[in-house]
Structure formats: C-alpha cells, structure tokens
C-alpha cells in the first residue's frame, strides 16, 4: 500500500515517513504542490491509497491537491498548522490533524484508514 | 500487502470469543475530530486481550454485540478471528483492529445489519482514550 506524503517542511516530512514506513507502508515524499499534482496525474504509476497532506505548499495549493486526490478516491489525512483552514476540512477530509499532533492518535487513525483502504483496495473508483 | 498472509508491520492475528457483554463504546480523539470507537475484549485461551476498533469497524463490532445480546447468545458464542495492528510508543502498546472475521450463525447477520442501520446518528459520545494517549508527546 502506497502513501503519498505531501509536506514542504523536510523535517516534518521525514518524521511522517518514519512513522508511516514503520507501519510497513510504502511512502513517496513530495515537498511542493506541483510535483504532487504531477504524481497524481501520472496514471502509469501505482495509485496511492492514502495521502498525508499539508495545506500550505509552494506551487499548487493543498486545496487543489486535496480536490484532485479526492476525485481519484484516495483517502486524505490533512495535517496542518493552520487551525482555521483545518476546520474547513472537518467534513471533507478522512482525517484532520493540526500540528503539533499526538503520535498515538495519528497512528490509530492511520490504522483505521489503512483498514478502510484495504477493504476497498480492489475498487479503483473516484469520488464525486 | 506483498503476499497473502504477510504483513511487514506488526500485526497480531488470533482467534477467540468477543466479550459482547462488556464493551466500551464512545468516541476517541483523533486530531481535531473524534472518531467512533469501541474497546472490547477477546478471550483467547486463558487470556483476555483488549482491542480497539475505530470508525466503520467500530460500528460493525457494536452492532454484532447488540445482536448477540438481543439473541441472548451464551458468552462464548461470538467467535471471531481478529487481525489487529500494534501501535506503540516507548511505553504503551495498543491493538487496533484492522479486520474481523465473524464465525457466527447465519441468522445473526440480518440482526446485526438491522442494529447497524439503527445506529444512524445515535452513537454514544462519551470519551474513550488509549492507554498512553494523554501522556504521549506531540510532534
């Protein structure tokens, strides 16, 4: 199972990679919005099951990346320091964390999302 | 998953009976939102293992427990095979269910489905916390 980590802070990205890969999942890291959106539109590569997404990114914004991932049926966990923006995703994203976040809560929610992704893993449908 | 039956992350798989008479139901804090959660025991051999389930799996567990109560099952009749992921920090380790196989009578399925449909919007809001959740450092 592949997890996209879209985060411009290299240290934070590395911490997320450490946690996610420690759960046995493959990761791909993206440090700006442009490369992330390019990856989403590359249909020749494996479709990610889950995305961990910062909102404030250089290039394409996290909002646009969220919409693109959502339409592809990728589960999205928004992780941001922007509390106001985070609240706007409460009813849209599959998980919303503000920085700093609690690692136990983060891993538990990721586990739940992984379970959901595994159940629907054969379905390659997008969302409306 | 790279091959059937293989998981590179720490996974526990065990069979036992789910203690449906003693289940904690509520919400667990996950970031700025809260997720439906249940804490339940699975008796395997002489041990009772505490397991958590979140979100949709929590609803399914609770609906089976309600069905088992309504059908007045004996305490050892809710047989399950659990696949759960260990989530650990330096001091604490918790089992979060990833998949549950239910080895129950066919007659139980429609009852649990009816219970599941009846849960719509009626989930208990009391707080559930993982051991170590409050002490766990934030990053």
Short mmCIF file of C-alpha atoms in Angstrom, two decimals:
data_model
loop_
_atom_site.label_atom_id
_atom_site.label_comp_id
_atom_site.label_asym_id
_atom_site.label_seq_id
_atom_site.Cartn_x
_atom_site.Cartn_y
_atom_site.Cartn_z
CA UNK A 1 0.00 0.00 0.00
CA UNK A 2 1.37 3.34 -1.07
CA UNK A 3 1.13 6.54 0.98
CA UNK A 4 1.90 9.97 -0.50
CA UNK A 5 3.38 12.43 1.97
CA UNK A 6 2.95 16.00 0.72
CA UNK A 7 4.74 18.32 3.13
CA UNK A 8 7.17 21.16 2.43
CA UNK A 9 8.90 21.03 5.82
CA UNK A 10 11.65 18.46 5.29
CA UNK A 11 11.96 17.55 8.97
CA UNK A 12 8.21 17.07 9.35
CA UNK A 13 8.07 15.07 6.14
CA UNK A 14 10.85 12.82 7.38
CA UNK A 15 9.06 12.27 10.69
CA UNK A 16 5.89 11.30 8.85
CA UNK A 17 7.86 8.97 6.59
CA UNK A 18 9.46 7.39 9.66
CA UNK A 19 6.06 6.72 11.25
CA UNK A 20 4.33 5.52 8.09
CA UNK A 21 7.16 3.30 6.87
CA UNK A 22 7.40 1.94 10.41
CA UNK A 23 3.85 0.72 9.90
CA UNK A 24 5.13 -1.22 6.89
CA UNK A 25 3.72 1.03 4.22
CA UNK A 26 5.45 2.33 1.14
CA UNK A 27 5.92 6.07 1.00
CA UNK A 28 6.58 8.72 -1.60
CA UNK A 29 7.51 12.21 -0.42
CA UNK A 30 6.67 15.47 -2.17
CA UNK A 31 7.88 18.84 -0.98
CA UNK A 32 5.79 21.11 -3.21
CA UNK A 33 2.34 21.12 -4.73
CA UNK A 34 3.47 20.99 -8.34
CA UNK A 35 5.31 17.67 -8.03
CA UNK A 36 2.45 16.22 -6.00
CA UNK A 37 -0.18 17.12 -8.59
CA UNK A 38 2.10 15.80 -11.34
CA UNK A 39 2.35 12.49 -9.49
CA UNK A 40 -1.43 12.29 -9.15
CA UNK A 41 -1.89 12.71 -12.87
CA UNK A 42 0.71 10.08 -13.75
CA UNK A 43 -1.57 7.15 -14.36
CA UNK A 44 1.26 4.80 -15.27
CA UNK A 45 2.41 4.66 -11.66
CA UNK A 46 0.73 2.84 -8.79
CA UNK A 47 -2.25 4.72 -7.44
CA UNK A 48 -1.67 5.78 -3.83
CA UNK A 49 -4.18 4.54 -1.28
CA UNK A 50 -3.64 7.31 1.19
CA UNK A 51 -2.28 10.86 1.21
CA UNK A 52 -0.97 12.85 4.15
CA UNK A 53 -1.37 16.44 3.06
CA UNK A 54 -0.09 19.75 4.35
CA UNK A 55 -2.22 22.64 3.07
CA UNK A 56 0.28 25.48 2.65
CA UNK A 57 2.69 24.41 -0.07
CA UNK A 58 4.81 26.10 -2.70
CA UNK A 59 3.34 25.75 -6.17
CA UNK A 60 -0.10 24.17 -6.37
CA UNK A 61 -2.01 24.68 -3.13
CA UNK A 62 -3.01 21.91 -0.77
CA UNK A 63 -6.67 22.73 -1.50
CA UNK A 64 -6.23 21.84 -5.19
CA UNK A 65 -4.26 18.72 -4.35
CA UNK A 66 -6.98 17.69 -1.93
CA UNK A 67 -9.62 18.02 -4.65
CA UNK A 68 -7.54 16.01 -7.13
CA UNK A 69 -6.84 13.23 -4.65
CA UNK A 70 -10.46 13.15 -3.51
CA UNK A 71 -11.71 12.69 -7.07
CA UNK A 72 -9.30 9.78 -7.52
CA UNK A 73 -10.72 8.06 -4.45
CA UNK A 74 -7.54 8.47 -2.43
CA UNK A 75 -8.10 8.76 1.32
CA UNK A 76 -6.72 12.07 2.58
CA UNK A 77 -5.43 12.96 6.03
CA UNK A 78 -4.92 16.72 6.28
CA UNK A 79 -2.09 17.72 8.62
CA UNK A 80 -1.58 21.44 9.02
CA UNK A 81 -0.55 24.14 11.48
CA UNK A 82 -3.38 26.33 10.17
CA UNK A 83 -6.19 25.66 12.63
CA UNK A 84 -8.70 27.82 10.75
CA UNK A 85 -8.04 26.02 7.47
CA UNK A 86 -8.10 22.66 9.20
CA UNK A 87 -11.62 23.26 10.47
CA UNK A 88 -12.81 23.73 6.89
CA UNK A 89 -11.79 20.15 6.15
CA UNK A 90 -13.52 18.51 9.09
CA UNK A 91 -16.47 17.38 6.97
CA UNK A 92 -14.45 16.69 3.84
CA UNK A 93 -11.15 15.01 4.70
CA UNK A 94 -10.87 11.48 6.05
CA UNK A 95 -8.79 12.77 8.96
CA UNK A 96 -7.70 16.22 10.12
CA UNK A 97 -4.73 16.84 12.40
CA UNK A 98 -3.25 20.14 13.48
CA UNK A 99 0.42 20.50 14.30
CA UNK A 100 1.67 19.58 16.79
CA UNK A 101 -0.12 16.23 16.69
CA UNK A 102 -0.28 13.30 19.02
CA UNK A 103 1.53 10.30 17.53
CA UNK A 104 -0.71 7.71 19.20
CA UNK A 105 -3.84 9.34 17.78
CA UNK A 106 -2.16 9.77 14.42
CA UNK A 107 -1.14 6.12 14.16
CA UNK A 108 -4.52 4.87 15.36
CA UNK A 109 -6.35 6.92 12.74
CA UNK A 110 -3.90 5.84 10.03
CA UNK A 111 -4.54 2.22 11.01
CA UNK A 112 -8.26 2.79 10.62
CA UNK A 113 -7.74 4.41 7.21
CA UNK A 114 -5.46 1.55 6.15
CA UNK A 115 -8.20 -0.92 7.11
CA UNK A 116 -10.67 1.08 5.03
CA UNK A 117 -8.29 1.26 2.09
CA UNK A 118 -7.68 -2.49 2.23
CA UNK A 119 -11.40 -3.22 2.16
CA UNK A 120 -11.88 -1.00 -0.87
CA UNK A 121 -8.46 -1.77 -2.35
CA UNK A 122 -9.85 -3.53 -5.38
CA UNK A 123 -12.10 -0.62 -6.19
CA UNK A 124 -10.37 1.93 -8.35
CA UNK A 125 -13.26 4.32 -8.40
CA UNK A 126 -13.10 8.02 -7.72
CA UNK A 127 -15.44 10.08 -5.61
CA UNK A 128 -17.96 12.67 -6.65
CA UNK B 1 0.42 -6.18 1.13
CA UNK B 2 3.12 -8.01 -0.72
CA UNK B 3 1.67 -11.50 -0.48
CA UNK B 4 -1.30 -13.18 1.18
CA UNK B 5 -0.76 -13.71 4.86
CA UNK B 6 2.29 -11.47 5.02
CA UNK B 7 2.37 -8.02 6.58
CA UNK B 8 5.54 -6.12 7.13
CA UNK B 9 4.10 -4.14 10.03
CA UNK B 10 3.47 -5.50 13.48
CA UNK B 11 0.26 -7.44 13.28
CA UNK B 12 -1.49 -9.71 15.73
CA UNK B 13 -3.78 -12.45 14.47
CA UNK B 14 -5.71 -14.56 16.89
CA UNK B 15 -8.99 -16.40 17.32
CA UNK B 16 -11.24 -16.18 20.33
CA UNK B 17 -14.60 -15.09 21.55
CA UNK B 18 -15.58 -11.47 21.76
CA UNK B 19 -16.90 -10.49 25.18
CA UNK B 20 -20.02 -8.77 23.95
CA UNK B 21 -21.47 -8.19 27.41
CA UNK B 22 -18.65 -5.84 28.35
CA UNK B 23 -17.84 -3.40 25.58
CA UNK B 24 -16.90 0.25 25.87
CA UNK B 25 -18.49 2.45 23.22
CA UNK B 26 -17.74 6.10 22.52
CA UNK B 27 -15.53 8.49 20.66
CA UNK B 28 -11.77 8.71 20.56
CA UNK B 29 -9.96 11.94 19.81
CA UNK B 30 -8.09 11.75 16.52
CA UNK B 31 -6.64 15.10 15.66
CA UNK B 32 -9.21 17.89 15.72
CA UNK B 33 -12.06 15.48 15.10
CA UNK B 34 -13.29 12.50 17.04
CA UNK B 35 -13.84 9.02 15.68
CA UNK B 36 -16.37 6.40 16.71
CA UNK B 37 -14.52 3.79 18.71
CA UNK B 38 -15.10 0.65 20.72
CA UNK B 39 -12.91 -1.13 23.20
CA UNK B 40 -13.65 -4.79 23.63
CA UNK B 41 -12.08 -7.95 24.97
CA UNK B 42 -11.28 -11.07 23.02
CA UNK B 43 -10.72 -14.19 25.07
CA UNK B 44 -8.16 -16.47 23.52
CA UNK B 45 -7.19 -19.39 25.70
CA UNK B 46 -6.78 -18.09 29.23
CA UNK B 47 -6.09 -14.51 28.26
CA UNK B 48 -8.41 -11.64 27.53
CA UNK B 49 -6.89 -9.23 25.06
CA UNK B 50 -8.11 -5.63 24.90
CA UNK B 51 -8.68 -4.49 21.33
CA UNK B 52 -9.84 -1.16 19.86
CA UNK B 53 -11.73 -0.59 16.65
CA UNK B 54 -12.38 2.76 15.02
CA UNK B 55 -14.81 4.22 12.53
CA UNK B 56 -16.86 1.77 10.44
CA UNK B 57 -15.31 -1.27 12.08
CA UNK B 58 -16.37 0.11 15.46
CA UNK B 59 -19.97 0.32 14.25
CA UNK B 60 -19.85 -3.26 13.00
CA UNK B 61 -18.44 -4.56 16.29
CA UNK B 62 -21.08 -2.75 18.29
CA UNK B 63 -23.90 -3.95 16.05
CA UNK B 64 -22.77 -7.55 16.46
CA UNK B 65 -22.66 -7.08 20.23
CA UNK B 66 -26.19 -5.66 20.23
CA UNK B 67 -27.36 -8.54 18.08
CA UNK B 68 -25.70 -11.06 20.40
CA UNK B 69 -27.48 -9.51 23.37
CA UNK B 70 -30.83 -9.48 21.62
CA UNK B 71 -30.42 -13.10 20.57
CA UNK B 72 -29.30 -13.96 24.11
CA UNK B 73 -26.18 -15.77 22.98
CA UNK B 74 -24.00 -17.54 25.51
CA UNK B 75 -20.92 -15.58 26.39
CA UNK B 76 -18.61 -17.74 24.29
CA UNK B 77 -20.76 -17.79 21.19
CA UNK B 78 -19.44 -14.71 19.43
CA UNK B 79 -16.42 -16.35 17.83
CA UNK B 80 -14.09 -14.11 15.89
CA UNK B 81 -10.76 -14.10 14.10
CA UNK B 82 -9.02 -10.81 14.74
CA UNK B 83 -6.35 -9.11 12.69
CA UNK B 84 -5.04 -6.09 14.54
CA UNK B 85 -2.18 -3.69 14.17
CA UNK B 86 0.07 -2.83 17.07
CA UNK B 87 0.57 0.87 17.56
CA UNK B 88 3.30 1.54 20.03
CA UNK B 89 5.21 4.29 21.67
CA UNK B 90 8.07 3.75 24.06
CA UNK B 91 5.80 2.95 26.99
CA UNK B 92 2.49 1.84 25.57
CA UNK B 93 1.24 -0.61 23.00
CA UNK B 94 -2.33 -0.82 21.74
CA UNK B 95 -4.07 -3.21 19.41
CA UNK B 96 -6.20 -1.56 16.73
CA UNK B 97 -8.38 -3.97 14.75
CA UNK B 98 -7.87 -3.95 11.01
CA UNK B 99 -10.14 -6.85 10.13
CA UNK B 100 -12.57 -9.12 11.96
CA UNK B 101 -13.98 -12.38 10.65
CA UNK B 102 -17.22 -13.33 12.30
CA UNK B 103 -17.82 -17.06 12.87
CA UNK B 104 -21.43 -16.75 13.78
CA UNK B 105 -24.72 -18.32 12.80
CA UNK B 106 -26.14 -17.02 9.53
CA UNK B 107 -29.25 -15.95 11.40
CA UNK B 108 -27.17 -13.37 13.23
CA UNK B 109 -26.16 -11.41 10.14
CA UNK B 110 -29.55 -9.80 9.43
CA UNK B 111 -29.98 -8.95 13.12
CA UNK B 112 -26.60 -7.23 13.24
CA UNK B 113 -27.37 -5.41 9.99
CA UNK B 114 -30.62 -4.18 11.46
CA UNK B 115 -28.72 -3.00 14.53
CA UNK B 116 -26.16 -1.27 12.32
CA UNK B 117 -28.88 0.59 10.43
CA UNK B 118 -30.43 1.59 13.75
CA UNK B 119 -27.19 3.20 14.92
CA UNK B 120 -27.53 6.02 12.45
CA UNK B 121 -26.88 9.22 14.40
CA UNK B 122 -27.21 7.50 17.76
CA UNK B 123 -23.59 6.82 18.68
CA UNK B 124 -22.58 7.34 22.33
CA UNK B 125 -20.41 10.43 22.74
CA UNK B 126 -18.51 9.52 25.89
CA UNK B 127 -14.77 9.73 25.51
CA UNK B 128 -12.52 6.73 25.02
CA UNK B 129 -8.78 7.13 25.39
CA UNK B 130 -5.97 4.78 24.51
CA UNK B 131 -3.53 3.94 27.28
CA UNK B 132 -0.76 6.47 26.96
CA UNK B 133 -2.73 8.78 24.69
CA UNK B 134 -2.73 11.69 27.12
CA UNK B 135 0.92 11.25 28.11
CA UNK B 136 2.01 10.79 24.52
CA UNK B 137 4.15 13.65 23.32
CA UNK B 138 3.01 15.80 20.45
CA UNK B 139 5.19 16.38 17.44
#
